[in-house]
Tab-separated table of C-alpha atoms in Angstrom:
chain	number	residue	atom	x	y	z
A	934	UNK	CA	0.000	0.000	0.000
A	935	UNK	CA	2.603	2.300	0.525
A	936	UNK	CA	3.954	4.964	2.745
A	937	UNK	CA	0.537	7.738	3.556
A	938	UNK	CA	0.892	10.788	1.633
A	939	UNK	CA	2.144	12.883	4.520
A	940	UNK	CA	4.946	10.923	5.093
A	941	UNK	CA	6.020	10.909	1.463
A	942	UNK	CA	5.828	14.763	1.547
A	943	UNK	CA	8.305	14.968	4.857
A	944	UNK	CA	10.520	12.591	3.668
A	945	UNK	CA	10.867	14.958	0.009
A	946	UNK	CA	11.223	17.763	2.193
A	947	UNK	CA	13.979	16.685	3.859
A	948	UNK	CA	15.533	15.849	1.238
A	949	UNK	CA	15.697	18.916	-0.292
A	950	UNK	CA	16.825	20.819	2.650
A	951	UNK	CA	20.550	20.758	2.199
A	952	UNK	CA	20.136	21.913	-1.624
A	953	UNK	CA	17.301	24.573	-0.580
A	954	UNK	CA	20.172	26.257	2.112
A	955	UNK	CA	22.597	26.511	-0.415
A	956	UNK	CA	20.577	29.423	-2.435
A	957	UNK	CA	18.686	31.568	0.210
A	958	UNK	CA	16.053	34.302	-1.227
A	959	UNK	CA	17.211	37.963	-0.077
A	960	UNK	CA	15.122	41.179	-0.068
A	961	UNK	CA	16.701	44.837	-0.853
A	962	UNK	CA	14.185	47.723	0.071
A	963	UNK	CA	16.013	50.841	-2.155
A	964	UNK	CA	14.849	54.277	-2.457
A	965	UNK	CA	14.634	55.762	-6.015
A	966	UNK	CA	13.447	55.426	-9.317
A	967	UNK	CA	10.411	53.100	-9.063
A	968	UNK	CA	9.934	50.812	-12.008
A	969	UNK	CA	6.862	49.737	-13.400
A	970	UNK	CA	6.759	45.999	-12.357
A	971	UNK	CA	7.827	46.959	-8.682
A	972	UNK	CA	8.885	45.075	-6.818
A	973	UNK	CA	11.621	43.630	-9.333
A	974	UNK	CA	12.905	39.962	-9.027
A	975	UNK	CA	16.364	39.185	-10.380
A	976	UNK	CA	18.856	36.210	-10.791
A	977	UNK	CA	21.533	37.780	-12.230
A	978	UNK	CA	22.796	41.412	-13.042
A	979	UNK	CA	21.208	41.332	-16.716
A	980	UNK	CA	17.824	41.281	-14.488
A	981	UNK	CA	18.469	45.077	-13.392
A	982	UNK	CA	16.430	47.380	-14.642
A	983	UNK	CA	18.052	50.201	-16.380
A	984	UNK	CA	16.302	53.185	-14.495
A	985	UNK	CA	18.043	51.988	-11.354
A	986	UNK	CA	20.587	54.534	-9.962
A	987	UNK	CA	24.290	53.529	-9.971
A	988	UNK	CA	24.336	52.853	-6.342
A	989	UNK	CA	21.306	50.885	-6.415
A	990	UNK	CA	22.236	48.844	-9.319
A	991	UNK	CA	25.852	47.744	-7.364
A	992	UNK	CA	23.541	47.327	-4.100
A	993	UNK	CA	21.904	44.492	-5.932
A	994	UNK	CA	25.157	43.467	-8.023
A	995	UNK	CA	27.144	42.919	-4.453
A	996	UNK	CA	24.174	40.896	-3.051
A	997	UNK	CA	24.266	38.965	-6.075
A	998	UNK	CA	27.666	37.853	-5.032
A	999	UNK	CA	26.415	35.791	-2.340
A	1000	UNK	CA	29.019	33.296	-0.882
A	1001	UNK	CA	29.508	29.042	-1.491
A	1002	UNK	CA	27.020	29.866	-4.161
A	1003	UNK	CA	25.191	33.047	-5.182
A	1004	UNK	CA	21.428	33.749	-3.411
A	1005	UNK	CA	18.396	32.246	-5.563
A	1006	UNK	CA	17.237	35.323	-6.374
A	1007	UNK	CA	17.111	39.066	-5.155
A	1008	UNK	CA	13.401	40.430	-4.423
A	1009	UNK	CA	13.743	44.359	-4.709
A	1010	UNK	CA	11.223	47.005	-3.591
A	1011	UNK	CA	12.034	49.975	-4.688
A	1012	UNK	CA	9.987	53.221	-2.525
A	1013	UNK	CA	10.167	56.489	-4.209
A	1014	UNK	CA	12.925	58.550	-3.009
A	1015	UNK	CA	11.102	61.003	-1.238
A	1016	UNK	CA	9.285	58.418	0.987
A	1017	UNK	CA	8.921	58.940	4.696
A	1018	UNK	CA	8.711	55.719	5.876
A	1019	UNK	CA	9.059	52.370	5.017
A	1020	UNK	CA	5.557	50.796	5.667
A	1021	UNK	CA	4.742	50.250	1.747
A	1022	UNK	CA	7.886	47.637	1.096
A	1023	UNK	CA	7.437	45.807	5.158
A	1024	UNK	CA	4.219	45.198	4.284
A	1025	UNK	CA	4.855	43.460	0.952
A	1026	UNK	CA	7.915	41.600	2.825
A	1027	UNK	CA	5.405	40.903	5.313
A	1028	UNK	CA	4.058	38.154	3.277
A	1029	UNK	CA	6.647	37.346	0.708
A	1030	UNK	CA	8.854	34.282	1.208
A	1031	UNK	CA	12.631	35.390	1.803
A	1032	UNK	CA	15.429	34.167	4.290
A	1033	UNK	CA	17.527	38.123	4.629
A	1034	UNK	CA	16.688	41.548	4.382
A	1035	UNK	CA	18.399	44.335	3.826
A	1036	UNK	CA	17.244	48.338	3.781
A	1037	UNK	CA	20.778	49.695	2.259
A	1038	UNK	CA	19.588	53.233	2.506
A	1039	UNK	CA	17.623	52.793	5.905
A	1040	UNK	CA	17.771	55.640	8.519
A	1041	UNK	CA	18.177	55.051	12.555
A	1042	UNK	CA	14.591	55.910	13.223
A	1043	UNK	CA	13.578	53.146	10.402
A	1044	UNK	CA	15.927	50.585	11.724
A	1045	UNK	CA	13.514	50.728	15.002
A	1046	UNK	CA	10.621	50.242	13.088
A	1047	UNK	CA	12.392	47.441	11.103
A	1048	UNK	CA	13.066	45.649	14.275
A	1049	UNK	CA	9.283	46.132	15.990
A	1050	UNK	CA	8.580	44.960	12.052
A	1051	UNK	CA	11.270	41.469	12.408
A	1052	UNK	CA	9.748	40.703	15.969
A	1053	UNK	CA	6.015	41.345	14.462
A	1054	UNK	CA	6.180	38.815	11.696
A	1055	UNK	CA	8.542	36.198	13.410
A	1056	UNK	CA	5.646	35.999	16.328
A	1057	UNK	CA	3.150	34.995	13.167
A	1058	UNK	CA	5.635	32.141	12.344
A	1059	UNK	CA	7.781	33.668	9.832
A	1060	UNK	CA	11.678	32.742	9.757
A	1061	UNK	CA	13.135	36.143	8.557
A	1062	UNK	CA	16.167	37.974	9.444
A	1063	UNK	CA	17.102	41.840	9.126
A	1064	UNK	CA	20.762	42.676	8.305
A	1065	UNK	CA	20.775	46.375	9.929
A	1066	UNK	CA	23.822	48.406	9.961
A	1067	UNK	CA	25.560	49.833	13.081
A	1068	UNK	CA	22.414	48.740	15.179
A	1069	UNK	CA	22.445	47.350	18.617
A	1070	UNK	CA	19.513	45.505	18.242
A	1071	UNK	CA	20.157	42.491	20.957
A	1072	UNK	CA	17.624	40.493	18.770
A	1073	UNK	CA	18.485	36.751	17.267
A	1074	UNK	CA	16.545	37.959	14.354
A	1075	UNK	CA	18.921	41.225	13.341
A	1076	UNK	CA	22.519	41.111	12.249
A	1077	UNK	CA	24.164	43.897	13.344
A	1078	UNK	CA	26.708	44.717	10.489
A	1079	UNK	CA	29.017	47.216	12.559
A	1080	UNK	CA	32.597	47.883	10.448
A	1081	UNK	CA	32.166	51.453	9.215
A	1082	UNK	CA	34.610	51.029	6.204
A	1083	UNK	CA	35.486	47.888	3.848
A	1084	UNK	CA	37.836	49.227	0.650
A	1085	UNK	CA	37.164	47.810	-3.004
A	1086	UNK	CA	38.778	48.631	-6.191
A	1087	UNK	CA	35.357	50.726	-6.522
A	1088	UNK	CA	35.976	52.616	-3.907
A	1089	UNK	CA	35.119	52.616	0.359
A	1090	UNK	CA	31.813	51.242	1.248
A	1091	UNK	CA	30.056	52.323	4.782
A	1092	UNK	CA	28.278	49.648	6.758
A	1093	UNK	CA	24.798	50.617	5.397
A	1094	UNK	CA	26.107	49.649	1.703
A	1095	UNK	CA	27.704	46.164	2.814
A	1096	UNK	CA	24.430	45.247	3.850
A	1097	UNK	CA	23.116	43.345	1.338
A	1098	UNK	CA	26.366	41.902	0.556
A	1099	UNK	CA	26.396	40.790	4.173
A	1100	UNK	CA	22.794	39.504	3.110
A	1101	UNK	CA	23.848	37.875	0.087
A	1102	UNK	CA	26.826	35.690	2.019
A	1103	UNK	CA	24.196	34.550	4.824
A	1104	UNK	CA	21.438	33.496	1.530
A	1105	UNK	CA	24.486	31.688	0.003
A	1106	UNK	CA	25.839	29.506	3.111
A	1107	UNK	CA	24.500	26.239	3.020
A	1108	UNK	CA	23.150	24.720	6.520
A	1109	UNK	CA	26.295	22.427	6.887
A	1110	UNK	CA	28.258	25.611	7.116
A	1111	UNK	CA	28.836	29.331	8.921
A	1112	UNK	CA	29.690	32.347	7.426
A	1113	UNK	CA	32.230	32.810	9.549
A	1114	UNK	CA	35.629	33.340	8.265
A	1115	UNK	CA	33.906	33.426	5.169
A	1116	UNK	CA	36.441	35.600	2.387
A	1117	UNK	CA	35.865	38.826	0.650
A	1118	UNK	CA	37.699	38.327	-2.462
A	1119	UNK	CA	36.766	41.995	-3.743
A	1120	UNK	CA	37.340	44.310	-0.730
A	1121	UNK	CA	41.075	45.035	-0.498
A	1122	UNK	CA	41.175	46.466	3.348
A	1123	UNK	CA	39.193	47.047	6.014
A	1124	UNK	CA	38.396	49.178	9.163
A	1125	UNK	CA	41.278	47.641	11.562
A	1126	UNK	CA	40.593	46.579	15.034
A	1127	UNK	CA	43.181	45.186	17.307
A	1128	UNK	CA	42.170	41.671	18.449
A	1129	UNK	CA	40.849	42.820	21.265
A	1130	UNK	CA	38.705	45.369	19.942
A	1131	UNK	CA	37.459	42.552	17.669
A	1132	UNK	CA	36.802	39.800	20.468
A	1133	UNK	CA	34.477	42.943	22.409
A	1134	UNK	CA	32.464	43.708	19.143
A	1135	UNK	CA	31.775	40.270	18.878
A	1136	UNK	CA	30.771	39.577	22.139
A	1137	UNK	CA	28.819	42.667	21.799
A	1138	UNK	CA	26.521	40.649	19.062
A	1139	UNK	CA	28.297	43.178	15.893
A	1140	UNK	CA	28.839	41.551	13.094
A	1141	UNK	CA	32.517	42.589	11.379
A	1142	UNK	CA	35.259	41.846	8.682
A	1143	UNK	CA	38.679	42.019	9.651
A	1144	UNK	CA	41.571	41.934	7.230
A	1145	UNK	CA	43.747	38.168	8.235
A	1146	UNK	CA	47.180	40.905	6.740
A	1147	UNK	CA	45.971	38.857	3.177
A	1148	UNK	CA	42.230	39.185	2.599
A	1149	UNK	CA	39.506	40.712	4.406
A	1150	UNK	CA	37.162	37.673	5.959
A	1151	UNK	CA	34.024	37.388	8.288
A	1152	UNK	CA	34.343	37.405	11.633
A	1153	UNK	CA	32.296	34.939	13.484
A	1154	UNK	CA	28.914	34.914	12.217
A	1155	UNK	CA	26.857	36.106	15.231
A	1156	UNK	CA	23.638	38.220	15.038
A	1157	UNK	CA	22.936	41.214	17.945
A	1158	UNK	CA	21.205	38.639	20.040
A	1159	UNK	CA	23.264	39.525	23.695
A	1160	UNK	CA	20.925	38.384	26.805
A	1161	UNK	CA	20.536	34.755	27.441
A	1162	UNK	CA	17.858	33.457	28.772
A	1163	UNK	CA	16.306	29.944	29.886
A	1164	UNK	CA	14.457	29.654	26.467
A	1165	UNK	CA	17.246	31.784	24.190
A	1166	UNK	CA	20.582	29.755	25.368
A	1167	UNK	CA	23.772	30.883	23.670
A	1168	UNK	CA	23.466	29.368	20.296
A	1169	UNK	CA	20.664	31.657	19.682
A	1170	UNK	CA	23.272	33.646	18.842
A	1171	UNK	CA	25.015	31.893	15.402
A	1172	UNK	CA	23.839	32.920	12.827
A	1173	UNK	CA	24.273	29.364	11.144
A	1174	UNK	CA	21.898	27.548	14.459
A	1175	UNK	CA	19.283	29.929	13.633
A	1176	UNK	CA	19.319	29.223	10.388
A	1177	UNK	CA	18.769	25.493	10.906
A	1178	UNK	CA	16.244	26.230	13.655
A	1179	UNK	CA	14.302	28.654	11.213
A	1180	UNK	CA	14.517	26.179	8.447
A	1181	UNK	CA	13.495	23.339	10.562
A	1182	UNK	CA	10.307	25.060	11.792
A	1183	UNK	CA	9.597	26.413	8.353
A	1184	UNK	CA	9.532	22.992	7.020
A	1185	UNK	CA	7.331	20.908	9.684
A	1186	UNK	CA	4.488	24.528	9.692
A	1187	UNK	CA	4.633	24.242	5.911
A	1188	UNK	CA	3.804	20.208	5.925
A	1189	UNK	CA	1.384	20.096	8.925
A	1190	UNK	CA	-0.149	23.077	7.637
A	1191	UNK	CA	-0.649	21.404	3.703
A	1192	UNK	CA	-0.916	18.009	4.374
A	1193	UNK	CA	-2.114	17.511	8.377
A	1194	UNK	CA	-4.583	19.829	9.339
A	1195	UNK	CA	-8.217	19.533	8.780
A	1196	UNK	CA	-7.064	16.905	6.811
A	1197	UNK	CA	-7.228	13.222	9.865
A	1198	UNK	CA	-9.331	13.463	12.364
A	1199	UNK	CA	-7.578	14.228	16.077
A	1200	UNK	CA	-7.088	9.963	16.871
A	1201	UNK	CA	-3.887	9.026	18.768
A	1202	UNK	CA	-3.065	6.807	15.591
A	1203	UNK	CA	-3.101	9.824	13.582
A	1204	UNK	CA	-1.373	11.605	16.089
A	1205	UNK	CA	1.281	9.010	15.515
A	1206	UNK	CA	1.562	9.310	11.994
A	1207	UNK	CA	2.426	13.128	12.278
A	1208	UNK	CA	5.299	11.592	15.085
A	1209	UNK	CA	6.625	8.992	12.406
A	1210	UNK	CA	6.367	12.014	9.906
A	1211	UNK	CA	8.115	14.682	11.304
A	1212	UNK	CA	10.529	11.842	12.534
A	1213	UNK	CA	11.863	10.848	9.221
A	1214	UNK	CA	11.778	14.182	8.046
A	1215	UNK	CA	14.398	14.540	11.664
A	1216	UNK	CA	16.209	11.406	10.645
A	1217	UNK	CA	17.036	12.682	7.363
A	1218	UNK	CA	18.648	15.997	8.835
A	1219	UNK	CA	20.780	13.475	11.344
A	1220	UNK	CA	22.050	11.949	8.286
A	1221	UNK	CA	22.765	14.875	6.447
A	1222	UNK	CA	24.730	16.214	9.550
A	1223	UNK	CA	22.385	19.191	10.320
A	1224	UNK	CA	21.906	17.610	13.101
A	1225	UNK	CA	23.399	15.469	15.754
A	1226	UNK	CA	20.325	13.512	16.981
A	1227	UNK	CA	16.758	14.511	16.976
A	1228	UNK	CA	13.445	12.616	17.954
A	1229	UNK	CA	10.096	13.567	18.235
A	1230	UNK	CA	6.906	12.794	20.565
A	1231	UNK	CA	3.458	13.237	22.434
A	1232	UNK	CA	4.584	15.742	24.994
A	1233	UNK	CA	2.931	14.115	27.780
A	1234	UNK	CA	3.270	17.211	30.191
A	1235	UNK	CA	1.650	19.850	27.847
A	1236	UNK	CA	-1.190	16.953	27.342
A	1237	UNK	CA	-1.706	17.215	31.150
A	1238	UNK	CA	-1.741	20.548	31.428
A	1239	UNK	CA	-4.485	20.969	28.872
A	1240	UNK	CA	-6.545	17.808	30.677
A	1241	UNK	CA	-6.207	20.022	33.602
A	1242	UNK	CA	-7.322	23.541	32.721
A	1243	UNK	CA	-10.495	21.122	30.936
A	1244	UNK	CA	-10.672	19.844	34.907
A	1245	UNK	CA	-10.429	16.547	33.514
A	1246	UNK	CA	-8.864	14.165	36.149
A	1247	UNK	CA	-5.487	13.006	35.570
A	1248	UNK	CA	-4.499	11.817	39.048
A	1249	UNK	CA	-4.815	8.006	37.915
A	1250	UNK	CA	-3.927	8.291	34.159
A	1251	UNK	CA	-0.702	6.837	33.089
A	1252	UNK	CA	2.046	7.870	30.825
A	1253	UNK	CA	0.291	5.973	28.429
A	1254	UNK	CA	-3.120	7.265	29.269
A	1255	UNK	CA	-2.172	10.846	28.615
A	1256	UNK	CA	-0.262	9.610	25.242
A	1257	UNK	CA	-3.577	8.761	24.001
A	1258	UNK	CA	-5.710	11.313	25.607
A	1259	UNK	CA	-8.765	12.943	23.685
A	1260	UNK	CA	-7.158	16.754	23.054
A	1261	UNK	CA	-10.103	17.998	21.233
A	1262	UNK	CA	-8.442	19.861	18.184
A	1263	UNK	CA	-5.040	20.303	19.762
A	1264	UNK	CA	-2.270	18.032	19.343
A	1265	UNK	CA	1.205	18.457	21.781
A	1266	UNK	CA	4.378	17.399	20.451
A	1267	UNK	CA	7.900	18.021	21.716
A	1268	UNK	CA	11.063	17.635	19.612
A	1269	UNK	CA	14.221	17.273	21.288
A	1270	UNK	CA	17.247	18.281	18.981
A	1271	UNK	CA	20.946	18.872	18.615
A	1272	UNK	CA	22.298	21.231	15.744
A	1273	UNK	CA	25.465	20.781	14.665
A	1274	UNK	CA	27.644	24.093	15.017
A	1275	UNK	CA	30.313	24.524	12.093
A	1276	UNK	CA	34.477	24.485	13.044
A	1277	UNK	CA	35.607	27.830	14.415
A	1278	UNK	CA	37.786	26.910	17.075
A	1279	UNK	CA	40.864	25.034	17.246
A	1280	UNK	CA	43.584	25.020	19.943
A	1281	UNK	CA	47.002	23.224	18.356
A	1282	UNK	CA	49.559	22.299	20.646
A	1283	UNK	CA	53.000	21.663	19.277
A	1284	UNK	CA	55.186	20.035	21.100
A	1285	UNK	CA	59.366	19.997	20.214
């Protein structure tokens, strides 16, 4: 008979996952000429429309760069230069599918709204993240790009025009890998720190370059996130871990929400088939190195809690009892997962 359909559509998810991380989707908001099919989508530099200002049109051309391989595609809104406010492109982005943003021409009392924007849409379950520059945002979902000058051939870019280059390199990382130490073959110097000054902005959640006295590189690839709490632990702040978390809970809403809902009625042996689902989809991650382990479950104490507020009695019901309690519509499951950080430490001792 066969594997049921839901299964089948976890299992091609997964499968996909690695090859979907390697080309990200990024979003520039510009300010200027506004062409008639705004907003513009482009895969390459022959996709940018002529109008486009010469600082707009190398905006897009450095995103385009991207890193192990160049971003999917670019997703530009363009606002008119004399806008006051960025509402009209956030609300597009609001409901348009892409992994970075970046506002290249944004101003500090934007970059505010931007963040109330990032928090706004992540709370309705989307997996977006805001490359901002110079802004101490102590937010998972912001990258704080703070070095003020990188040199190119084409002359010294501030932080606010790196932006969506910074953009492009996070869209163009697959999972298996960070951006950190990740090389800038077309900047020729940098704004120099010492290595102190380097270690502080990191731990500070900025996001810089630093020239290695042969290229200019990444630093570690951190986002603004600062304060640690019991539910945001300390690999909330890689930018690589929140990229598998956000891809992870991308996938399993997409599935449930396609193939799950509305679709089995609420019995514990469909309850299990979402488990075995999301469980292969897990599995294949494991393989793939994503992850270290994962598994999936009933969560057996968020079942009792909801018997409990329904004053249901659970003072004699097993751990099997609650397994295959009658939740109404609800369904409680727990996943318990380790991501797999990338190499960005090693202590050599030689010995003579």
């Amino acid at each position: 008979m066969g594997m049921p359909t839901v299964n089948i559509v976890f299992i091609e998810k997964a499968k996909t996952v690695l090859k979907r991380s390697e080309r990200g989707v990024v979003g520039l908001i510009i300010k200027g000429a506004v062409p008639a099919n705004n907003p513009v989508v482009v895969t390459g530099s022959e996709g940018i429309p002529t109008n486009f200002s010469a600082d707009n049109k190398a905006e897009i051309e450095r995103a385009l760069i991207g890193n192990v391989t160049p971003p999917r595609k670019i997703i530009i809104y363009c606002l008119p230069a004399a806008a006051e406010d960025l509402t009209a492109a956030l609300d597009y982005f609001e409901n348009t599918k892409v992994n970075y943003l970046a506002v290249p021409a944004v101003t500090e009392d934007e970059m505010t709204s931007v963040e109330e924007w990032v928090d706004k849409v992540r709370a309705n379950g989307r997996t977006i993240k805001v490359v901002l520059p110079n802004y101490e945002a102590d937010n998972e979902a912001i990258i704080n790009f703070a070095t003020n000058t990188v040199a190119t051939e084409a002359g010294n870019l501030t932080a606010a025009q790196f932006c969506g280059r910074v953009a492009g390199i996070c869209a163009g990382t697959p999972l298996t890998q960070a951006i950190t130490y990740a090389k800038i073959p077309e900047a020729t110097d940098c704004e120099r720190l010492t290595k102190s000054e380097m270690d502080q902005a990191v731990d500070a959640g900025k996001l810089i370059v630093f020239n290695d006295g042969e290229k200019v590189k990444i630093a570690r690839g951190v986002n603004s996130l600062q304060t640690i709490t019991e539910k945001k632990g300390e690999q909330f702040k890689k930018i690589k871990i929140l990229d598998v978390m956000d891809t992870m809970k991308g996938d399993i809403t997409t599935c449930v929400q396609d193939e799950y809902i509305g679709k089995y009625t609420n019995s514990y042996d469909h309850k299990c088939l979402l488990v075995s689902s999301i469980g292969r989809y897990l599995d294949t991650l494991v393989n793939d190195q994503v992850l270290q382990y994962a598994d999936v479950e009933i969560d057996v104490n968020a079942v009792k809690t909801y018997l409990d507020k329904q004053e249901i009695d659970t003072s004699d019901m097993t751990y099997e009892d609650l397994k295959q309690a009658d939740t109404g519509e609800k369904v409680f499951l727990v996943i318990r997962a380790k991501i797999l950080d990338a190499i960005e430490d090693i202590d050599i001792n030689i010995e003579i």
